[in-house]
Structures are given as structure tokens and as C-alpha cells.
Amino acid sequence: MRQGAPVSSLQINKEKGRVLDTNKVFNDGSGTVNIRRVYDDFLRWMPSATRTEKPMMHISLNPHPDDRLSDTDFTRLAHEYMEKMGFAEMPYLIVKHEDIDRHHVHIVALRVGTDGRCISDSNNFYRSKNICRELEKKYGLKPAEREKITPDMPIRKVDPSGDIKRQVANTVKMVGMRYKFQTIGEYNAILSLYNVRCEQTDGRVNGREYHGLVYFATDDSGRTIATPFKASRLGKFASRTAIDGRFERAKDKIDIAPTKRKVTNVLAIAADKSDFIAKLKERNIDVVLRYTDEGRIYGVTFIDHESMTVLNGSRLGKEFSANAINERFNNPANANTDTPDVVVPIVAPTIEPTPENTHSDNTQEPDNTQKSGGQHQSQQPAVTQSSTDYGDYDFALPGLDLFQQGQSFNPDEEEFRRRMQRKKEKGRRPKF
């Protein structure tokens, strides 16, 4: 079952979403919403005293992409779902999203009655699943199968015209299953090949300390193309705990020798930076270079698709660090005059990993899957509800504006940053 994000007035009023209907909440019929007015309406139904910490709930209903429902069908479906779940008398808001091929609706509802009691969510997952199956049969909808993650499935770049959330989730899951990395920088290097970026978020929410991850879909230039996704929306495999666990387990599994041998051989014969990148690609290694605004290389990461390892240059040795690679290719005395100032990537490879590579690091975090015929698969009803997300009644994407990005420097980049900072400070000293 899929989880969606709470709906914001920005998402609704800028044509990413449209209000279909409401229940006991103001609706002027325009398809847009005054989020403050809706917020006030919810407050009016809130009891003056309740022990429920999270009085709001969020549900996402996702029919199969082949099922094209009318607005009337979606509205009827949503109301019937809420009635069967026991929320017929509660205020709620139904919003339709059409920003991806899979049209779907979001429902934001109050889950606390006027007597202060919370509507029971006992066995919500199973109740919801059974209700979805009933609605599939009643409305003749297709049962939707969750995409199978198989050992031979290639990892592809995010396609902006498709279901971005599903693509990001699949990329994160497959990268985590197949590759070994030890820092957030190395993790981002492999994700960047497929137009995904990860950022750490640290802060406090409702008085509780929070350490999480947020994922972004990007274009080939690294610009964000969609609303970011909290790790919790993608699955446990994308969480900070899961990724930190992969960092730890990778330490005992990585052998740098095969990668170092290949990079050493190529570095010895490369005519220039472009030749270096091309020859490494012939050996199934991608290199991600990071530049300052002045064109200096301050970060280098090697991605070996044979050994399934991601390694910052400094892990291979000092001669492969960002400083050394910059001197080798960007120093005017050594660089080829035809060498471009900026290396623009690196085409994402179509990887067909061996089973040994795909299962070595995936035993720690089980999915909600069932084995069938030797492959992992799980059935998902056509009308799917990801799991109810009981969030605060702030309909903005929760928490993103409260957090500050955490640090993600590797030693090479940190040393370079500090050196440049010292130079700037030295330049600002008054001269006597």
C-alpha cells in the first residue's frame, strides 16, 4: 500500500491537485481551496480536550494506471471508502492529483470525534486492503501489481513523464540492494547516475529530535523536477537507519584492490580528462567529478559496476584524491588545451547484476513481499491505500522547512573547503 504526502494549498491551487469534494468542510466548488479556511473548519470539529497527539489522517487511493476514472467515479469511490472505514461522519477533504500518469486521490480527514475519542485504527491495514478489494470488484477495476524487483532488473534514470515517486523508490531500493558505499557522498554519487539526490535532515519536530533523509528527483543538470520525498514515503529501505546500516556493513565487504588496479592502469595512459573518463567507462567504471565555480575539481568518486562498489578517490590512495586528479588534468602545465572545463556526465549504465551482487546486502531489511517462483512479488489492489499517515494538521510537506541539512563532506572535500576558507580569511586581513 502506498503512502502519499499531505496536501498543501500550493499543490492544489497550482494545478498539481484539484479539490473534488469535501465532507463537513467548506467547498466553493472551484476546485481550489483556501487552506486557512479549511484549517479553521477542521478546528471547529476538534474537541476541546483529547489525548490524541496526531488528530489528522492522510490516505492516498491509487487505481491502476490503465483505469481512467472520471471525477465523479473518484468522488464516489473516495466517499464509499471513507464510509466503510468508519469516517462517514468525520470532516475530510478529497483532492485529485494528475501530475503523474497514475491519477489518484488524496484524502485528509479528522480522526478524533467530538467526544475526544480517536476513531479506532485497529487492523487498519487489513481493513483497508479488504475494502479496496471490494471496491475493485464493485467498480470493475484492475488489481494493481506492485512492480517486481528482480536480480536482472536494470536501474534507469527517472523519467519525468512517469510515476516519479515509484521510480525514485525503485532506484533507491535497487541501489541499496546492489551497491556498497560508506558515506552519504558516495551514496549520492551512485544515485546521481539515475537522477536522484539524497539530503540529510536534522532538527526537532513537536519537541522530538529528528534525523532523517529526503530524496529528490532531478534532471540531467541536477535541478529538482518534483516535490521532494521524505524517506518514510518511499519505504524503510530508504530511511536514515537503513542507509547508516549499509554504511556499516559495507566496511567489511569492500575490497578496493580491483577498482584501484583498473583506475591506476587508466590514469597512467589517459591523455586528458575526457580520455580518462572514457577509458574508465570501457572498464565499467563511472567517475563523478565535482567542481567549484572556478572549475577546480574538489571531489571525485569512482563507481565500479563490476565489484558494485562506490569509492571516494581518497579511499584508493592519495594519488587518486580530488587534489591529485585536479593537478593531473586541470593544471595548465599538464592539461590538454582541448580538455573541457566541465565534464558532463556520464550516461547511466544499464546494469544486469549477477544474483551474488543483488542479495549480498539485502537481508537486514525485509520488504512486505512474498516469494513466488523464486522471485519477490507482492499483490496490490487497484484501489490502494498506502497506510494511513496520521500527520499534524499543517498541510505543507511536514517538517521540510523545519530541518537543517546535515553535513555530508568526505575528508578530501572538507580539507579543501577549510583551505579555501583560510585563504579568504587571510585575504580579508587589514594591511598595515
Coordinates of C-alpha atoms in Angstrom, one line a residue:
M1 CA 0.0 0.0 0.0
R2 CA 1.4 3.4 -1.0
Q3 CA 1.9 6.4 1.2
G4 CA 1.3 9.9 -0.1
A5 CA 2.1 13.4 1.2
P6 CA -0.4 15.7 3.0
V7 CA -1.9 18.1 0.6
S8 CA -0.9 21.8 0.6
S9 CA -2.7 24.7 -0.9
L10 CA 0.2 25.3 -3.2
Q11 CA -0.1 21.7 -4.6
I12 CA -3.9 22.2 -5.1
N13 CA -4.0 25.8 -6.4
K14 CA -1.1 25.5 -8.9
E15 CA -2.9 22.7 -10.9
K16 CA -0.9 19.9 -9.4
G17 CA -4.1 19.0 -7.5
R18 CA -7.8 19.8 -7.6
V19 CA -10.5 19.6 -4.9
L20 CA -13.2 17.1 -5.9
D21 CA -15.3 17.2 -2.9
T22 CA -15.4 17.7 0.9
N23 CA -17.4 16.4 3.8
K24 CA -18.4 18.9 6.5
V25 CA -15.6 21.2 5.3
F26 CA -16.2 24.4 3.3
N27 CA -16.0 24.0 -0.5
D28 CA -16.8 26.7 -3.0
G29 CA -16.8 24.3 -6.0
S30 CA -13.9 26.0 -7.8
G31 CA -11.5 23.1 -7.3
T32 CA -9.2 25.3 -5.4
V33 CA -9.1 25.8 -1.6
N34 CA -8.3 28.4 0.9
I35 CA -6.2 26.2 3.2
R36 CA -6.7 28.6 6.1
R37 CA -10.4 28.3 5.8
V38 CA -10.3 24.5 5.7
Y39 CA -7.9 24.5 8.6
D40 CA -10.4 26.6 10.6
D41 CA -13.2 24.2 9.7
F42 CA -11.2 21.3 11.0
L43 CA -10.5 23.1 14.2
R44 CA -14.2 23.7 14.7
W45 CA -14.8 20.0 14.7
M46 CA -11.9 19.4 17.1
P47 CA -12.9 18.6 20.7
S48 CA -11.6 21.0 23.3
A49 CA -9.8 18.1 25.0
T50 CA -8.3 15.0 23.6
R51 CA -5.3 12.7 24.3
T52 CA -4.7 12.0 20.6
E53 CA -1.3 13.5 19.7
K54 CA -2.0 13.3 15.9
P55 CA -5.6 14.1 15.2
M56 CA -5.3 14.2 11.4
M57 CA -5.0 11.3 9.0
H58 CA -4.0 11.1 5.4
I59 CA -4.9 8.5 2.8
S60 CA -3.9 8.0 -0.8
L61 CA -6.1 6.0 -3.2
N62 CA -4.3 4.9 -6.4
P63 CA -6.2 3.0 -9.1
H64 CA -4.3 1.0 -11.7
P65 CA -2.8 3.3 -14.4
D66 CA -5.0 1.6 -17.0
D67 CA -8.1 2.6 -15.1
R68 CA -9.2 6.1 -16.2
L69 CA -11.8 7.2 -13.7
S70 CA -13.9 10.3 -14.1
D71 CA -14.1 12.9 -11.4
T72 CA -17.5 11.5 -10.4
D73 CA -16.1 8.0 -10.2
F74 CA -13.2 9.2 -8.0
T75 CA -15.5 11.1 -5.7
R76 CA -17.9 8.2 -5.3
L77 CA -15.0 5.9 -4.7
A78 CA -13.5 8.1 -2.0
H79 CA -16.7 8.7 -0.1
E80 CA -17.6 4.9 -0.2
Y81 CA -14.1 4.1 1.1
M82 CA -14.3 6.5 4.0
E83 CA -17.8 5.2 4.9
K84 CA -16.6 1.6 5.0
M85 CA -13.5 2.7 7.1
G86 CA -15.8 4.3 9.7
F87 CA -15.2 8.0 8.8
A88 CA -18.6 8.9 7.2
E89 CA -19.4 11.4 9.9
M90 CA -15.9 13.0 10.1
P91 CA -14.8 16.1 8.2
Y92 CA -12.5 15.4 5.3
L93 CA -11.1 16.8 2.0
I94 CA -10.8 14.9 -1.3
V95 CA -8.1 16.1 -3.7
K96 CA -7.3 14.6 -7.1
H97 CA -3.7 14.6 -8.5
E98 CA -3.0 14.4 -12.2
D99 CA 0.7 15.3 -12.1
I100 CA 1.7 11.7 -13.0
D101 CA 0.3 9.1 -15.3
R102 CA -1.3 7.3 -12.4
H103 CA -4.2 9.6 -11.5
H104 CA -5.0 9.3 -7.8
V105 CA -6.8 11.0 -4.9
H106 CA -5.7 12.1 -1.5
I107 CA -8.0 12.3 1.5
V108 CA -7.2 14.4 4.5
A109 CA -9.5 13.8 7.5
L110 CA -10.0 14.4 11.2
R111 CA -9.8 11.2 13.1
V112 CA -11.0 12.4 16.6
G113 CA -14.7 12.5 17.4
T114 CA -16.4 15.4 19.2
D115 CA -16.3 13.3 22.4
G116 CA -12.5 13.4 22.2
R117 CA -12.1 9.8 21.3
C118 CA -10.0 8.7 18.4
I119 CA -11.6 6.5 15.8
S120 CA -10.1 3.1 16.1
D121 CA -7.3 2.3 13.7
S122 CA -7.0 -1.3 14.9
N123 CA -6.0 -3.6 12.0
N124 CA -6.3 -0.6 9.6
F125 CA -4.0 -2.1 7.0
Y126 CA -6.0 -5.3 6.7
R127 CA -9.4 -3.5 6.8
S128 CA -8.3 -1.1 4.1
K129 CA -6.9 -3.9 2.0
N130 CA -10.2 -5.8 2.1
I131 CA -12.2 -2.7 1.4
C132 CA -10.0 -1.9 -1.6
R133 CA -10.6 -5.4 -2.9
E134 CA -14.4 -4.9 -2.5
L135 CA -14.3 -1.7 -4.4
E136 CA -12.2 -3.2 -7.2
K137 CA -14.9 -5.8 -7.8
K138 CA -17.8 -3.4 -7.5
Y139 CA -16.3 -0.9 -10.0
G140 CA -14.6 -3.4 -12.3
L141 CA -11.1 -2.1 -11.6
K142 CA -7.9 -3.9 -12.4
P143 CA -5.9 -5.3 -9.4
A144 CA -2.6 -3.5 -9.5
E145 CA 0.6 -5.5 -9.1
R146 CA 3.5 -3.8 -7.3
E147 CA 6.5 -3.8 -9.7
K148 CA 8.7 -6.7 -9.0
I149 CA 12.3 -6.1 -8.1
T150 CA 14.2 -8.9 -9.7
P151 CA 18.0 -9.5 -9.8
D152 CA 18.2 -8.8 -13.6
M153 CA 16.1 -5.6 -13.5
P154 CA 18.1 -2.6 -14.9
I155 CA 18.3 0.6 -13.0
R156 CA 17.2 3.5 -15.2
K157 CA 17.1 7.3 -14.9
V158 CA 14.0 8.9 -13.6
D159 CA 11.5 9.6 -16.4
P160 CA 9.7 12.9 -15.6
S161 CA 6.6 11.8 -17.5
G162 CA 6.2 8.6 -15.4
D163 CA 5.3 8.0 -11.7
I164 CA 8.2 9.8 -10.1
K165 CA 7.7 8.6 -6.6
R166 CA 7.6 4.9 -7.7
Q167 CA 10.8 5.4 -9.9
V168 CA 12.7 7.1 -7.0
A169 CA 11.6 4.4 -4.6
N170 CA 12.7 1.6 -7.0
T171 CA 16.1 3.3 -7.7
V172 CA 16.8 3.8 -4.0
K173 CA 15.8 0.2 -3.3
M174 CA 17.9 -1.3 -6.1
V175 CA 21.0 0.8 -5.4
G176 CA 20.8 -0.2 -1.8
M177 CA 20.5 -3.9 -2.7
R178 CA 23.3 -4.0 -5.2
Y179 CA 26.0 -1.4 -4.3
K180 CA 28.3 -0.9 -1.4
F181 CA 29.1 2.6 -0.1
Q182 CA 30.3 4.1 3.2
T183 CA 29.3 7.8 3.1
I184 CA 26.4 10.0 2.1
G185 CA 28.7 11.4 -0.6
E186 CA 29.3 8.0 -2.1
Y187 CA 25.6 7.2 -1.8
N188 CA 24.7 10.3 -3.7
A189 CA 27.3 9.6 -6.4
I190 CA 25.7 6.4 -7.4
L191 CA 22.2 7.9 -7.1
S192 CA 23.2 10.8 -9.3
L193 CA 23.7 8.5 -12.3
Y194 CA 19.9 7.9 -12.2
N195 CA 18.9 11.5 -11.5
V196 CA 18.2 11.0 -7.8
R197 CA 19.6 13.0 -4.9
C198 CA 19.5 12.4 -1.2
E199 CA 19.9 15.0 1.6
Q200 CA 20.1 14.6 5.4
T201 CA 17.7 16.4 7.5
D202 CA 18.3 17.1 11.2
G203 CA 16.1 19.1 13.6
R204 CA 13.3 18.9 16.1
V205 CA 9.6 18.3 15.4
N206 CA 7.0 18.6 18.1
G207 CA 9.8 18.7 20.7
R208 CA 11.4 15.5 19.4
E209 CA 14.9 15.3 17.8
Y210 CA 14.7 14.2 14.2
H211 CA 17.4 12.7 11.9
G212 CA 16.1 11.7 8.5
L213 CA 16.6 11.7 4.8
V214 CA 14.8 13.4 1.9
Y215 CA 15.0 12.3 -1.7
F216 CA 14.8 14.5 -4.8
A217 CA 14.2 13.6 -8.5
T218 CA 16.4 15.7 -10.8
D219 CA 17.1 16.4 -14.4
D220 CA 20.4 15.7 -16.1
S221 CA 21.8 19.0 -14.8
G222 CA 20.9 18.2 -11.2
R223 CA 17.9 20.5 -10.9
T224 CA 15.0 19.3 -8.9
I225 CA 12.0 18.4 -11.0
A226 CA 9.4 17.3 -8.4
T227 CA 8.3 17.8 -4.8
P228 CA 10.9 16.0 -2.5
F229 CA 10.0 12.8 -0.8
K230 CA 10.6 12.0 2.8
A231 CA 12.3 8.6 3.2
S232 CA 9.2 7.4 5.1
R233 CA 7.1 7.8 2.0
L234 CA 9.4 5.5 0.0
G235 CA 9.8 2.7 2.5
K236 CA 12.0 1.5 5.4
F237 CA 14.8 0.7 2.9
A238 CA 15.2 4.4 2.2
S239 CA 15.4 5.5 5.9
R240 CA 18.4 7.0 7.6
T241 CA 18.6 4.0 9.9
A242 CA 18.7 1.6 6.8
I243 CA 21.3 3.6 4.9
D244 CA 23.5 4.1 8.0
G245 CA 23.3 0.3 8.4
R246 CA 24.5 -0.2 4.9
F247 CA 27.4 2.2 5.6
E248 CA 28.5 0.0 8.5
R249 CA 28.0 -3.4 6.7
A250 CA 29.9 -2.2 3.7
K251 CA 33.1 -1.6 5.7
D252 CA 33.7 -5.3 6.0
K253 CA 32.7 -6.2 2.4
I254 CA 34.5 -3.7 0.2
D255 CA 37.7 -4.7 -1.5
I256 CA 39.3 -1.7 -3.1
A257 CA 42.1 -3.7 -4.9
P258 CA 40.2 -4.5 -8.2
T259 CA 39.0 -0.9 -8.6
K260 CA 42.4 0.6 -7.7
R261 CA 44.1 -1.6 -10.2
K262 CA 41.9 -0.6 -13.1
V263 CA 42.0 3.1 -12.2
T264 CA 45.8 3.0 -11.8
N265 CA 46.2 1.5 -15.3
V266 CA 43.9 4.0 -16.9
L267 CA 45.4 7.0 -15.1
A268 CA 48.8 6.0 -16.5
I269 CA 47.8 6.1 -20.1
A270 CA 45.0 8.7 -20.2
A271 CA 45.8 11.6 -22.5
D272 CA 43.4 14.0 -20.8
K273 CA 40.3 14.2 -18.6
S274 CA 37.9 13.1 -21.3
D275 CA 40.1 10.2 -22.2
F276 CA 40.4 9.2 -18.5
I277 CA 36.6 9.1 -18.2
A278 CA 36.1 7.2 -21.5
K279 CA 38.7 4.6 -20.7
L280 CA 37.3 4.0 -17.2
K281 CA 33.8 3.6 -18.7
E282 CA 35.2 0.9 -21.1
R283 CA 36.2 -0.9 -17.9
N284 CA 32.7 -0.5 -16.4
I285 CA 33.7 2.3 -14.0
D286 CA 31.9 5.7 -13.9
V287 CA 33.6 8.6 -12.3
V288 CA 31.7 11.5 -10.7
L289 CA 33.7 14.8 -10.6
R290 CA 32.5 17.7 -8.5
Y291 CA 33.7 21.3 -9.4
T292 CA 34.0 24.7 -7.7
D293 CA 32.5 27.7 -9.6
E294 CA 36.1 28.3 -10.8
G295 CA 36.3 24.8 -12.4
R296 CA 38.6 23.3 -9.8
I297 CA 37.9 19.6 -9.0
Y298 CA 37.2 19.3 -5.3
G299 CA 35.5 15.9 -5.3
V300 CA 36.0 12.6 -7.1
T301 CA 34.1 9.3 -6.7
F302 CA 34.6 6.1 -8.6
I303 CA 31.7 3.7 -9.2
D304 CA 32.8 0.2 -10.1
H305 CA 29.8 -1.6 -11.7
E306 CA 31.7 -5.0 -11.7
S307 CA 32.5 -5.1 -8.0
M308 CA 29.4 -3.0 -7.2
T309 CA 31.5 -0.6 -5.0
V310 CA 31.4 3.2 -4.7
L311 CA 34.6 4.8 -3.6
N312 CA 35.8 8.3 -3.0
G313 CA 39.1 8.9 -4.7
S314 CA 41.0 9.3 -1.4
R315 CA 40.0 5.7 -0.4
L316 CA 42.0 4.4 -3.3
G317 CA 45.1 6.4 -2.3
K318 CA 46.4 9.9 -2.2
E319 CA 47.3 9.9 -5.9
F320 CA 43.5 9.4 -6.7
S321 CA 42.3 12.2 -4.4
A322 CA 40.4 15.2 -5.7
N323 CA 43.6 17.4 -5.3
A324 CA 45.7 14.9 -7.3
I325 CA 43.1 14.4 -10.1
N326 CA 42.8 18.2 -10.3
E327 CA 46.5 18.7 -10.6
R328 CA 46.7 15.9 -13.2
F329 CA 44.1 17.2 -15.5
N330 CA 43.4 20.9 -14.7
N331 CA 46.9 22.2 -14.1
P332 CA 47.7 24.3 -17.2
A333 CA 51.2 22.9 -17.3
N334 CA 49.8 19.4 -17.7
A335 CA 46.3 19.7 -19.1
N336 CA 45.5 19.2 -22.8
T337 CA 44.2 22.5 -24.2
D338 CA 41.2 20.7 -25.7
T339 CA 40.1 19.4 -22.3
P340 CA 36.7 20.8 -21.5
D341 CA 36.3 22.8 -18.2
V342 CA 33.3 20.8 -17.2
V343 CA 32.7 17.1 -17.6
V344 CA 29.1 16.5 -18.3
P345 CA 28.2 13.1 -17.2
I346 CA 28.2 10.1 -17.5
V347 CA 25.5 8.2 -19.2
A348 CA 23.7 5.9 -16.7
P349 CA 24.7 2.3 -17.4
T350 CA 22.1 -0.4 -17.9
I351 CA 23.3 -2.8 -15.2
E352 CA 22.4 -6.5 -15.3
P353 CA 24.0 -7.6 -12.0
T354 CA 24.6 -11.2 -11.0
P355 CA 22.5 -12.7 -8.2
E356 CA 25.5 -12.7 -5.9
N357 CA 25.7 -8.9 -6.2
T358 CA 22.0 -8.3 -5.7
H359 CA 21.4 -10.3 -2.5
S360 CA 24.6 -9.8 -0.5
D361 CA 23.4 -6.7 1.3
N362 CA 19.6 -7.0 1.5
T363 CA 18.9 -9.5 4.3
Q364 CA 18.7 -6.9 7.0
E365 CA 15.6 -5.0 5.9
P366 CA 12.7 -7.3 4.8
D367 CA 10.0 -6.0 2.4
N368 CA 6.4 -6.8 2.5
T369 CA 6.9 -9.4 -0.2
Q370 CA 6.1 -13.0 -0.8
K371 CA 8.3 -15.4 -2.6
S372 CA 6.7 -16.9 -5.6
G373 CA 8.6 -19.0 -8.1
G374 CA 11.9 -17.9 -6.7
Q375 CA 11.2 -14.2 -7.3
H376 CA 9.9 -11.5 -4.9
Q377 CA 6.5 -10.2 -5.6
S378 CA 3.5 -8.7 -3.8
Q379 CA 0.0 -8.1 -4.9
Q380 CA -1.5 -4.6 -4.5
P381 CA -5.2 -3.8 -5.0
A382 CA -6.2 -1.5 -7.8
V383 CA -7.6 1.0 -5.3
T384 CA -4.6 1.1 -3.0
Q385 CA -4.2 2.9 0.3
S386 CA -0.6 3.1 1.3
S387 CA -1.1 3.1 5.0
T388 CA -2.7 5.8 6.9
D389 CA -0.4 8.6 7.8
Y390 CA -1.5 10.5 10.9
G391 CA 0.1 13.8 10.5
D392 CA -0.2 17.2 12.1
Y393 CA -2.9 19.5 10.7
D394 CA -0.3 21.6 8.8
F395 CA -0.9 20.6 5.2
A396 CA 2.5 21.7 4.0
L397 CA 5.0 18.9 3.3
P398 CA 5.7 18.1 7.0
G399 CA 9.0 19.1 8.5
L400 CA 11.0 20.1 5.5
D401 CA 11.0 23.8 6.4
L402 CA 12.0 22.9 10.0
F403 CA 15.1 21.0 9.3
Q404 CA 18.6 22.0 8.5
Q405 CA 20.7 20.0 6.2
G406 CA 23.3 17.7 7.8
Q407 CA 26.9 17.5 6.9
S408 CA 28.0 15.2 4.1
F409 CA 31.6 16.0 3.5
N410 CA 34.2 13.4 2.7
P411 CA 37.7 14.1 4.2
D412 CA 39.1 15.3 0.8
E413 CA 36.4 17.8 0.3
E414 CA 36.4 19.0 3.9
E415 CA 40.2 19.6 3.8
F416 CA 39.8 21.6 0.5
R417 CA 36.9 23.7 1.9
R418 CA 38.9 24.6 5.0
R419 CA 41.9 25.5 3.0
M420 CA 39.9 27.8 0.7
Q421 CA 38.3 29.4 3.8
R422 CA 41.7 30.1 5.3
K423 CA 42.7 31.8 2.1
K424 CA 39.6 34.0 2.1
E425 CA 40.2 35.0 5.7
K426 CA 43.8 35.8 5.0
G427 CA 42.8 38.0 2.1
R428 CA 40.5 40.0 4.4
R429 CA 43.1 40.8 7.0
P430 CA 44.0 44.5 7.0
K431 CA 47.3 45.5 5.6
F432 CA 49.5 47.9 7.7

